[in-house]
XYZ file of C-alpha atoms in Angstrom:
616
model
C 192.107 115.312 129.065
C 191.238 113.399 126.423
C 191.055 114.074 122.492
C 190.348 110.185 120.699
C 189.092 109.452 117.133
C 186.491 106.930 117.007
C 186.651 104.632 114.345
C 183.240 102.589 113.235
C 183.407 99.189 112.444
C 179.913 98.451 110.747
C 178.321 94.955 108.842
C 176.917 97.507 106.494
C 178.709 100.215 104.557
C 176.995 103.243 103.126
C 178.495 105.337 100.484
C 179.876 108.850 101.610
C 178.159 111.963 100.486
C 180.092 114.713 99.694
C 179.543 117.670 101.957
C 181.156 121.262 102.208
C 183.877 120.957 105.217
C 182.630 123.151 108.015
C 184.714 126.741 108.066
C 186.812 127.588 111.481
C 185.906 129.257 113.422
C 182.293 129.154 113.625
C 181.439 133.045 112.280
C 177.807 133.531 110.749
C 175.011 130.987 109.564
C 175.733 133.128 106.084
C 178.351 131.895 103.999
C 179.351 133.805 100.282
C 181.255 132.204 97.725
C 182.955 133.701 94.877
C 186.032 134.170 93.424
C 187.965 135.398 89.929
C 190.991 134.865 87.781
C 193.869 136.245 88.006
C 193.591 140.560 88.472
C 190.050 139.970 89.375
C 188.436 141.274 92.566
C 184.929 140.033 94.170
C 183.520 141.924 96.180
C 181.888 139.878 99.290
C 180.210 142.394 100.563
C 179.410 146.168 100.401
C 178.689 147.295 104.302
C 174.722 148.497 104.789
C 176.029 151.697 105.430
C 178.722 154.148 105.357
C 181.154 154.621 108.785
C 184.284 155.501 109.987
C 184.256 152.662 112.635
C 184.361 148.774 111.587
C 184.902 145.584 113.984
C 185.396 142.295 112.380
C 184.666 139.897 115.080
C 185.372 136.867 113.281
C 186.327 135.394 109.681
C 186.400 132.187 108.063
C 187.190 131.028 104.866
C 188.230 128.127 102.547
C 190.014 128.990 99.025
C 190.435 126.541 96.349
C 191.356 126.425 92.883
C 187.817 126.080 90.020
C 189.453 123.509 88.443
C 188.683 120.889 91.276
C 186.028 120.111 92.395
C 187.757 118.025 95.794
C 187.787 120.337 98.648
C 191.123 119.143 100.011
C 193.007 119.097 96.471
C 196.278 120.562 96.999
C 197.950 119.043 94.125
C 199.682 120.160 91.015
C 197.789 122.592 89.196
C 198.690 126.238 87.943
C 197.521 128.042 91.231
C 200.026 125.673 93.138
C 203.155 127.847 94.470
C 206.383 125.944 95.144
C 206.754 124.432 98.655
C 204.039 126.031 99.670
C 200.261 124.699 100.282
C 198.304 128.236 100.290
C 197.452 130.119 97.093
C 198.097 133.721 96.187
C 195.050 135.550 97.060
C 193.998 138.792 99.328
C 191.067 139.580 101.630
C 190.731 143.061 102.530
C 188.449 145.901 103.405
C 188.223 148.886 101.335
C 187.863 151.959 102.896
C 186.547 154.691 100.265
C 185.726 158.784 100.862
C 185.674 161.712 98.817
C 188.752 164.141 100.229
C 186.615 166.875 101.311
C 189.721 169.377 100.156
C 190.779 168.037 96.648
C 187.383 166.158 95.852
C 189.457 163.139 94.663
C 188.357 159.802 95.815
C 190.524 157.977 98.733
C 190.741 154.538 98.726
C 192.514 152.637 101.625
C 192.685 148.972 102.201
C 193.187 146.995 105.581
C 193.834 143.323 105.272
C 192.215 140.839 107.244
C 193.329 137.499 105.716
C 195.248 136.889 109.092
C 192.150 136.682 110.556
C 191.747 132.826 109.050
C 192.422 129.942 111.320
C 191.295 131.112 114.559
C 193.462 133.133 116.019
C 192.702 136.545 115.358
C 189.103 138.167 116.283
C 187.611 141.414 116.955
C 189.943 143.309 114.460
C 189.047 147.461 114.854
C 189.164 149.814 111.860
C 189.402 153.428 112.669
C 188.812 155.793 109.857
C 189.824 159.427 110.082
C 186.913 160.478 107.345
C 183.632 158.693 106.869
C 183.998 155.976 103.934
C 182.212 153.614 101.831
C 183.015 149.943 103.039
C 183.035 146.488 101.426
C 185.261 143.305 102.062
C 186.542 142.428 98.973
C 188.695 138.993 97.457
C 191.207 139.418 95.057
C 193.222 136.998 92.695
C 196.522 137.410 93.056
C 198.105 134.767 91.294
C 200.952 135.079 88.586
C 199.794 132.302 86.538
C 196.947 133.879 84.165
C 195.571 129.833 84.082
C 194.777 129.871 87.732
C 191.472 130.462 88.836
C 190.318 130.725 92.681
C 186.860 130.257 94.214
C 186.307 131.276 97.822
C 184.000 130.456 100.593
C 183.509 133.317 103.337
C 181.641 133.583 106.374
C 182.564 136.878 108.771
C 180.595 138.372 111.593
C 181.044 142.669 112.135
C 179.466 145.724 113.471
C 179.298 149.242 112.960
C 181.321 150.738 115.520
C 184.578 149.738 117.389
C 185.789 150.950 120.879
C 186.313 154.328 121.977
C 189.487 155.680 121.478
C 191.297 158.769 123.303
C 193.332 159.254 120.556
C 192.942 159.385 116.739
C 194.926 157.892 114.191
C 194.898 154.083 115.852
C 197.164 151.735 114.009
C 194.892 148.753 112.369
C 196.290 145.274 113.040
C 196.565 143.362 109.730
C 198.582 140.687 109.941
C 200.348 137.900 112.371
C 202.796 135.368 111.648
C 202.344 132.845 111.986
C 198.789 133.053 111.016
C 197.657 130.158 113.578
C 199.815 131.544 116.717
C 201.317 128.949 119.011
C 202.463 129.024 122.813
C 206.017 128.823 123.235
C 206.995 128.742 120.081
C 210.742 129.108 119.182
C 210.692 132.249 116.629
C 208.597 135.413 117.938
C 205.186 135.701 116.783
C 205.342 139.011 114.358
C 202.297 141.172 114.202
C 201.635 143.561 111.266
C 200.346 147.028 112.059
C 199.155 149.868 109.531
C 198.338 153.240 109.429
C 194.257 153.945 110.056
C 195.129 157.217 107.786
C 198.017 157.077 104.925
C 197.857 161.010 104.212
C 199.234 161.093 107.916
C 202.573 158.794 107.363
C 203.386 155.971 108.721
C 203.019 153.837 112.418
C 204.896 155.751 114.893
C 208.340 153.663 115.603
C 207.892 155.295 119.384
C 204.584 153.807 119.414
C 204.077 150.980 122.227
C 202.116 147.704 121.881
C 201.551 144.843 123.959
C 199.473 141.515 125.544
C 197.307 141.647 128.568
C 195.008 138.801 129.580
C 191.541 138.889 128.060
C 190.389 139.331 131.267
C 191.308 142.672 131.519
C 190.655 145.676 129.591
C 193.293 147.833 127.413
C 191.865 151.051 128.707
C 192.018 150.088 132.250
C 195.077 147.590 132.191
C 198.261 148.882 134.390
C 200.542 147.217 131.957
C 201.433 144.625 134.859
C 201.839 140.786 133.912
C 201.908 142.169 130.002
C 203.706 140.950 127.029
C 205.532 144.118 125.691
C 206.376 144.065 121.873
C 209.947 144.503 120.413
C 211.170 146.225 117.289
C 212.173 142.773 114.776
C 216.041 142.501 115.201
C 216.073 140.991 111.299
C 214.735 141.080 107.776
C 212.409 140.866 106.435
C 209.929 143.149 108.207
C 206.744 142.676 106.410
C 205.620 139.295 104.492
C 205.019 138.989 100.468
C 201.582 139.383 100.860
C 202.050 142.719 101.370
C 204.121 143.189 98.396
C 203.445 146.275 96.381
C 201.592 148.240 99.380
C 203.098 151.559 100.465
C 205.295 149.458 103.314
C 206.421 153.134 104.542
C 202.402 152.729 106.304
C 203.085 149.432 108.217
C 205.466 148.400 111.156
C 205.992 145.186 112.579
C 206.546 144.286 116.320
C 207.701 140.706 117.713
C 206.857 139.271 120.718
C 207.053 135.756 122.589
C 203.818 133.858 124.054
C 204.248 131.757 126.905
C 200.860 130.470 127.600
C 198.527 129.224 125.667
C 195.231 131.687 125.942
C 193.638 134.455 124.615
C 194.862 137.691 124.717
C 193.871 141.599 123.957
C 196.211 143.318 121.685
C 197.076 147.088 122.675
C 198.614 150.235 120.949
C 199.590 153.536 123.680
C 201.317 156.317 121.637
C 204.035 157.854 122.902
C 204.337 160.113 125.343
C 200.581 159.419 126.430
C 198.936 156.977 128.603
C 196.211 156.723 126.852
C 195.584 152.743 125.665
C 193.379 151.213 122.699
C 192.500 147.682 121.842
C 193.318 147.062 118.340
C 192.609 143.144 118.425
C 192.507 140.141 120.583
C 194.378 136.911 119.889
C 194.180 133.490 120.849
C 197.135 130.956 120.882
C 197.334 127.344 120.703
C 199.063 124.656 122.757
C 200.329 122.464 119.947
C 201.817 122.650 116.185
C 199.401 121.666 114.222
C 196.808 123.255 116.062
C 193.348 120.733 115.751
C 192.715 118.648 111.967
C 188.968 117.616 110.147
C 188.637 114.724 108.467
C 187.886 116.119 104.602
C 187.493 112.580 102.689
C 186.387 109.310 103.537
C 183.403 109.925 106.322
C 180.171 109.473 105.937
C 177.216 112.089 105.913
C 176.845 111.465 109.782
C 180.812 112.126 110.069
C 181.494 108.734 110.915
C 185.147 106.830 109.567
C 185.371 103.233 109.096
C 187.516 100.698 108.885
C 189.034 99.390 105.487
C 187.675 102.757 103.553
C 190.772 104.896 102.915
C 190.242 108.126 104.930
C 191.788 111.511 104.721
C 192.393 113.960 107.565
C 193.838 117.757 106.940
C 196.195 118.917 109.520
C 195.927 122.870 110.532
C 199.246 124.944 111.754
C 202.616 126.729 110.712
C 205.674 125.567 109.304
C 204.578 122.208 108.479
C 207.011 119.788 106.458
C 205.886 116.539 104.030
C 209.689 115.932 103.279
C 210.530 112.627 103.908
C 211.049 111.769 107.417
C 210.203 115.630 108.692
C 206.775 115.366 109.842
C 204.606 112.625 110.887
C 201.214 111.296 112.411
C 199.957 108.510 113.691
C 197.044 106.900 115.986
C 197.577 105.497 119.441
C 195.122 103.767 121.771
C 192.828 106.083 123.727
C 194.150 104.998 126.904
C 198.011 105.693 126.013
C 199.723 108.660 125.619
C 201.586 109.947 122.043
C 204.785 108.419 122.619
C 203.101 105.145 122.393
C 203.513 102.669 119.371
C 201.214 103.214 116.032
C 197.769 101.712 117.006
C 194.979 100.759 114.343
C 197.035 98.900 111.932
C 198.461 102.472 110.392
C 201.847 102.592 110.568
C 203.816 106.082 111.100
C 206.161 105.806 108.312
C 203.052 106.988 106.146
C 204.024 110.128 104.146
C 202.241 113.495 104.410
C 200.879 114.991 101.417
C 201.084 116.687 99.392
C 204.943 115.592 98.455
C 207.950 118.501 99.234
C 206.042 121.403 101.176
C 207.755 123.118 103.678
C 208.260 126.465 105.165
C 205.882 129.218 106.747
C 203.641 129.081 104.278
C 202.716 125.237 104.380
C 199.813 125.605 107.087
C 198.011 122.569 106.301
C 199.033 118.780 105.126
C 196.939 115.925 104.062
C 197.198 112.471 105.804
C 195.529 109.453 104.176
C 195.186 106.072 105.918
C 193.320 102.819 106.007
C 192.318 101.831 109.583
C 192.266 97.804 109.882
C 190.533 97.444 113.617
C 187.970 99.467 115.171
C 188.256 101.460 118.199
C 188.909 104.308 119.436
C 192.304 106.326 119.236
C 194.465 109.496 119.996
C 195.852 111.005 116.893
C 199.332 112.232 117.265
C 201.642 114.762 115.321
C 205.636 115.228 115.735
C 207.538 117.899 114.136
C 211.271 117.886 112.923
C 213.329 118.009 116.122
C 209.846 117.711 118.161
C 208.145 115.683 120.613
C 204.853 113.789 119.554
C 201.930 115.518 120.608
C 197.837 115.273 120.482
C 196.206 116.852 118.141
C 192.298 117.719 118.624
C 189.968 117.875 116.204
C 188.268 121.270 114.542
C 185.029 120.513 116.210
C 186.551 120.324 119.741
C 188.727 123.792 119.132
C 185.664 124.997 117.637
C 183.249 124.379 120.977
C 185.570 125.409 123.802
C 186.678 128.570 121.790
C 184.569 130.300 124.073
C 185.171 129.190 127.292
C 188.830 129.241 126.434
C 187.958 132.976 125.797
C 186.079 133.227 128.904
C 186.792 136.338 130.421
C 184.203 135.572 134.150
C 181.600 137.935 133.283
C 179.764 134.816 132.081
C 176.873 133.589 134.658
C 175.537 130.051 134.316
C 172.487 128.837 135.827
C 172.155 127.115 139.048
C 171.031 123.231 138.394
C 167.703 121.788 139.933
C 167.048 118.536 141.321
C 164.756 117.474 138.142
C 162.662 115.680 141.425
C 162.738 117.772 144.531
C 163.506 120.871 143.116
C 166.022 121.683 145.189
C 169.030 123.833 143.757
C 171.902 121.757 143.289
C 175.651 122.420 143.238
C 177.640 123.712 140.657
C 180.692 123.015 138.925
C 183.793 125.210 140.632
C 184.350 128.924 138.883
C 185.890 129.202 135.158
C 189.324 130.746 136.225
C 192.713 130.649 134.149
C 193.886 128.897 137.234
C 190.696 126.207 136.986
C 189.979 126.602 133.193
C 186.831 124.589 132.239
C 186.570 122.154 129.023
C 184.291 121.453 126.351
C 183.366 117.778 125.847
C 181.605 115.668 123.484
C 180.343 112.995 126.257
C 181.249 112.092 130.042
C 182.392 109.191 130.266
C 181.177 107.017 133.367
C 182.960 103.675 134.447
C 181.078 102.001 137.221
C 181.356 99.664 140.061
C 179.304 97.194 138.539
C 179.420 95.139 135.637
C 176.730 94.660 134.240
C 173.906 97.922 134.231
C 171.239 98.323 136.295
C 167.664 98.611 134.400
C 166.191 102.169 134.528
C 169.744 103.273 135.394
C 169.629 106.647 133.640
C 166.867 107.875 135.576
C 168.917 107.384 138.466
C 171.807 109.264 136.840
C 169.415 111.998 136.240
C 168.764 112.820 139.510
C 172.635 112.014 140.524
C 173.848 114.475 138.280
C 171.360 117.147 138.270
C 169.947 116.801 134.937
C 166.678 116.383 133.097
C 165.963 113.140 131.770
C 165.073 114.413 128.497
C 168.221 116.275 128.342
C 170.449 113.077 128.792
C 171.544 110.180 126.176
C 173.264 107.270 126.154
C 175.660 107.426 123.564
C 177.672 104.146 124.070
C 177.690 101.226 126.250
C 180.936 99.443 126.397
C 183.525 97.615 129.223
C 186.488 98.078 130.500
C 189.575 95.733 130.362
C 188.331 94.888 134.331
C 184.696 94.189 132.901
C 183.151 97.222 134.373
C 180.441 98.924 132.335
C 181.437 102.162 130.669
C 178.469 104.846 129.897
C 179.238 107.865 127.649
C 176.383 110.260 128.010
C 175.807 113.083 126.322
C 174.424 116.383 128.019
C 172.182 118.801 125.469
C 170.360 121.200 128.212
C 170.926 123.955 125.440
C 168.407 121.996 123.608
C 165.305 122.314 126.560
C 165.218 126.274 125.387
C 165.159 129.649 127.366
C 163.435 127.664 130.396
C 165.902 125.285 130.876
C 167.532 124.307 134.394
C 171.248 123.308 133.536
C 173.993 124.504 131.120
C 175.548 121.683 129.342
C 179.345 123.158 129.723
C 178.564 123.764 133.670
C 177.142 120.135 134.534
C 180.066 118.702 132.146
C 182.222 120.674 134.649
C 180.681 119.616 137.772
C 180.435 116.054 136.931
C 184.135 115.820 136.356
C 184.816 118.328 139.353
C 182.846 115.652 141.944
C 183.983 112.746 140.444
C 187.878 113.589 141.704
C 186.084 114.956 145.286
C 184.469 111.694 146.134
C 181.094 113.036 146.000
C 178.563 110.803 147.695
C 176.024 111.384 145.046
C 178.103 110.097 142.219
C 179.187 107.108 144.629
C 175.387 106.508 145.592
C 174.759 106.083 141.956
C 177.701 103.374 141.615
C 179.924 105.340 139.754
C 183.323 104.761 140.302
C 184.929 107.575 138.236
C 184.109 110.137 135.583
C 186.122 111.575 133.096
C 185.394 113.705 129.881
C 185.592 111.985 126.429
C 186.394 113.840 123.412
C 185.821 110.683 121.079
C 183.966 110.134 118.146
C 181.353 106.966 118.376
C 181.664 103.685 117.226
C 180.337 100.120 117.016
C 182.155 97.034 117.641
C 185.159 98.188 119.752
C 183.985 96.632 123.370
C 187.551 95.451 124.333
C 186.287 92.877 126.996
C 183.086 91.512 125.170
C 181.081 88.792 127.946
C 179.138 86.083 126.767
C 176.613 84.824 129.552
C 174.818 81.292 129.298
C 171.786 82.907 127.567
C 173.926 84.089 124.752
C 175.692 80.948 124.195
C 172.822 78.690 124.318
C 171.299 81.073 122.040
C 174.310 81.000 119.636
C 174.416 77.081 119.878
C 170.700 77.001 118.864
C 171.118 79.048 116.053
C 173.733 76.890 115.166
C 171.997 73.102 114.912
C 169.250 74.862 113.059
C 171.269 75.590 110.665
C 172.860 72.399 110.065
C 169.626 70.668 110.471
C 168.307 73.196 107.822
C 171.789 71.777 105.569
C 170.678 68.338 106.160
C 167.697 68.734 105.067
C 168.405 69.952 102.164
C 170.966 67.468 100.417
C 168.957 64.917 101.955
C 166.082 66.268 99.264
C 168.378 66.623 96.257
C 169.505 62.880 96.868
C 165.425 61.518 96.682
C 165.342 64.184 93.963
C 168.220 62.265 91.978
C 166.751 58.838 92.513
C 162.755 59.654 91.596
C 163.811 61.622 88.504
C 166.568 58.383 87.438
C 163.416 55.867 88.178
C 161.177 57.767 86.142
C 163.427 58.209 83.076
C 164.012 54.433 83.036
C 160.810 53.313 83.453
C 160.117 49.616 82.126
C 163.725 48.659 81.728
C 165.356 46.129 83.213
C 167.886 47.031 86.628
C 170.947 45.631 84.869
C 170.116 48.293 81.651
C 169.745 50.962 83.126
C 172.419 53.816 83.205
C 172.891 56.898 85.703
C 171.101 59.678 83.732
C 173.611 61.848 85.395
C 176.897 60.347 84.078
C 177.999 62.643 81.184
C 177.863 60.794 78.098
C 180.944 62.184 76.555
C 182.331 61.085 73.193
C 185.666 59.689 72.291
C 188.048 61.348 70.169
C 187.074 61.025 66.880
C 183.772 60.324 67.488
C 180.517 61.970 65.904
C 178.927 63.752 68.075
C 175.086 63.331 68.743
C 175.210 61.192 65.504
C 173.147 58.419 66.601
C 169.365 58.752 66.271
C 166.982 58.181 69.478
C 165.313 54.602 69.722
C 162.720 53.368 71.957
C 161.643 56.696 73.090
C 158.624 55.415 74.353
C 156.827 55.477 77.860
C 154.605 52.631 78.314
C 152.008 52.666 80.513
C 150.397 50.105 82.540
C 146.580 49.355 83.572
């Protein structure tokens, strides 16, 4: 499995435009920015209509200070927090009713900044009494100077799944926030009260991790991950400093695999079980990075343009000689030497962050050579591992998610139209992959004319679903194809699924399918890479190219010629016609400077005999 970073190398350079980074995950067309100093709330949204049910699917968001106006600053400034590369802030929803026995108002809040980064999703508020909602941002910093602007995009709906009990705990924080697979600390999750008037979370009260496959309601409780009590201090994190803490418990709990997973609460003495939340976890530490400086509009990087790349995880460290990143080639793996001319010894930024709440470092680099390349990550203590990109985590979030229920249709032969066969099941066992190409390498080396019509009907897919992304060789001279598959684009009718034929392709390329062989493909295998020019490593020259190179080349030498051959005649007309009617052994080169001695006058002399006779 592949994850590269293509690097352009391009005769022309454009400037960059500047461009708003995209938010992770992917939550709503509809993004709402605000913010506030210090004390100051902004309300994101008020909720259509009043409820006591609330599901927050998904949330995104990107918080900066308003005194920048560079999306990746993370630099001095009075909202920056010692060792740490997040600012103080909250995101929360706001519960309101009028208690229908005192008539005083009730406001309760449930926070769902945890929700950030990807991890946490579908997020269920239960509310004993029907209430006003809204999602509101709040300043929290201590310095009065420091002003915070935020970008949100969140996806809901009105109602959340049925519950056999009342009173369900709300889940409202994990750390870390971007939850890793076999990670060495526990990942905590933060649970509060759906009703404070009714105490606190039940210590008795049971939670745990089934697969997303199943269904809390329905699960046995077999092959689940059953939460523990924390066995240390401190129980519930700073951001939740000043809340009524008596409201919230914590529960610990180690994840294996990396997946996604629903989150369940059973109170005691009942078997009755409620999904509070699902979570996914990642494979590696940092989880994916985005390039946030340096690219151009089209996302490209090139080489000799200083380029800047934001790593995304938990308990990242810019100390000197903690953490660090490098590239390798695309066909090694990340214990490979520094490829691209960037060494490894380059520092994170910014300088001295450390600690659970540095989730996200800068690294800045100059590529020298084009090409394409792996980018790597190791951790104090660590192994060096890939990192993919945000775009990659982005698209396979939900076949990650999968949970089989999802039915893909069955390919036709774009000639016969026969069905055709698809790609084995999505199964935890046989998980499927999002790519951004295939990439083909074939017997031959050099490529047949017409050649992706043939791969159209090899593989099953409409022509006009099908590009050619790149054409390069490998180091044995064999052409390589990436193609790109966009069957999504043909509309409703279409006759493939881009994520299925992706699948298959791969799938028959390791069976020996006699299709792909007919076609005179030798392998397949998915790219994740981002396009270039210029990085062919085994570049061929045939006889038309190098008589057309030598061509080019006495033209322009004859073209040379030419020309200082002119200036000479030039030289000599123009010195015969100044010195017209003198004598050979008078006349001077016009073109020798005339220059004085020291001492001398200069143009002091008069002009004599300026005269041009003519002759009959």
């Amino acid at each position: 499995m592949r994850r590269s970073f293509f690097v352009a190398l391009l005769l022309q350079l454009s400037h960059a435009s500047v461009r708003a980074l995209s938010l992770f995950p992917t939550c709503s067309e509809n993004e709402y920015t605000g913010g506030g100093l210090p004390g100051k709330e902004w309300v994101v949204q008020r909720f259509d209509k009043p409820g006591r049910n609330l599901t927050i699917h998904c949330l995104a968001y990107e918080v900066k200070p308003v005194d920048t106006t560079n999306a990746k600053d993370m630099g001095p400034g009075p909202c920056q927090i010692d060792h740490q590369t997040e600012f103080s802030f909250r995101l929360f929803v706001r519960a309101t009713y009028k208690d229908s026995k005192s008539g005083e108002q009730v406001t309760e809040e449930y926070d769902v900044k945890d929700m950030a980064g990807g991890s946490l999703s579908d997020v269920a508020i239960r509310l004993a009494h029907k209430s006003d909602l809204s999602l509101v941002f709040a300043n929290t910093a201590a310095n009065h100077e420091c002003g915070l602007e935020a970008r949100v995009s969140f996806r809901f709906t009105h109602d959340a799944k049925v519950a056999a009990v009342s009173d369900v705990p709300v889940l409202v924080g994990v750390q870390p926030r971007i939850v890793h697979a076999k990670n060495s600390v526990p990942t905590r999750f933060i649970f509060r009260s759906s009703d404070s008037t009714k105490g606190g979370v039940s210590e008795r009260e049971e939670f745990f991790l089934i697969s997303a496959k199943e269904e809390c309601s329905t699960s046995t409780g077999s092959n689940s991950y059953l939460m523990s009590h924390p066995s240390s201090p401190p129980l519930f994190d700073e951001d939740f400093t000043g809340a009524n803490t008596s409201t919230f418990a914590a529960r610990d709990v180690f994840i294996d695999t990396a997946r996604a997973y629903r989150i369940c609460s059973r109170k005691a003495n009942t078997e009755d079980v409620t999904e509070v939340g699902v979570v996914r976890s990642f494979e590696v530490n940092p989880s994916y990075y985005q390039v946030v400086g340096g690219q151009n509009a089209d996302g490209k990087v090139y080489v000799m343009k200083r380029t800047t790349i934001k790593f995304y995880g938990s308990d990242l460290d810019t100390r000197p000689r903690r953490n660090q990143a490098k590239f390798v080639s695309d066909t090694e793996d990340c214990d490979a030497s520094a490829a691209g001319g960037v060494p490894e010894t380059l520092a994170l930024e910014p300088e001295d962050r450390f600690g659970p709440k540095a989730t996200s470092v800068l690294w800045s680099w100059v590529l020298k050579r084009g090409g394409a390349y792996k980018v790597c990550f190791k951790r104090t203590g660590m192994p060096w591992v890939e990192v993919p990109s945000i775009d990659i985590v982005n698209s396979a979030a939900d076949i990650t998610n999968a949970d089989g229920n999802i039915t893909y249709r069955q390919p036709v032969d774009p000639v016969t139209k026969e069905l055709c066969p698809m790609a084995p099941p999505n199964t935890p066992e046989n998980r499927w992959s999002m790519y951004n190409s295939i990439m083909l390498t074939l017997k031959s080396k050099t490529l047949p004319s017409n050649y992706l019509q043939t791969l159209s009907k090899a593989l099953c897919v409409p022509r006009t679903a099908m590009a050619l992304s790149r054409v390069t060789h490998g180091k044995d001279g064999r052409v390589r194809l990436f193609i790109s598959i966009f069957c999504e684009e043909l509309g409703e009718d279409r006759t493939c699924d881009t994520v299925e034929r992706q699948n298959y392709i791969i799938s028959a390329s390791k069976q020996g399918s006699e299709a792909l062989a007919a076609a005179g493909i030798e392998s397949a295998e998915g790219s994740r890479d981002m396009f270039a020019l210029g990085d062919d490593p085994n570049p061929r020259m045939g006889w038309g190219r190098v008589l057309s190179i030598f061509a080019i080349c006495g033209t322009v030498v004859a073209v040379a010629c030419l020309v200082v051959y002119g200036v000479l005649k030039y030289r000599e007309n123009r010195q015969y016609f100044v010195n017209f009617g003198v004598e050979d052994e008078d006349v001077d080169d016009m073109y020798i400077s005339n220059i004085p001695t020291a001492g001398a006058a200069v143009n002091s002399a008069g002009t004599k005999g300026s005269v041009i006779e003519v002759e009959d």
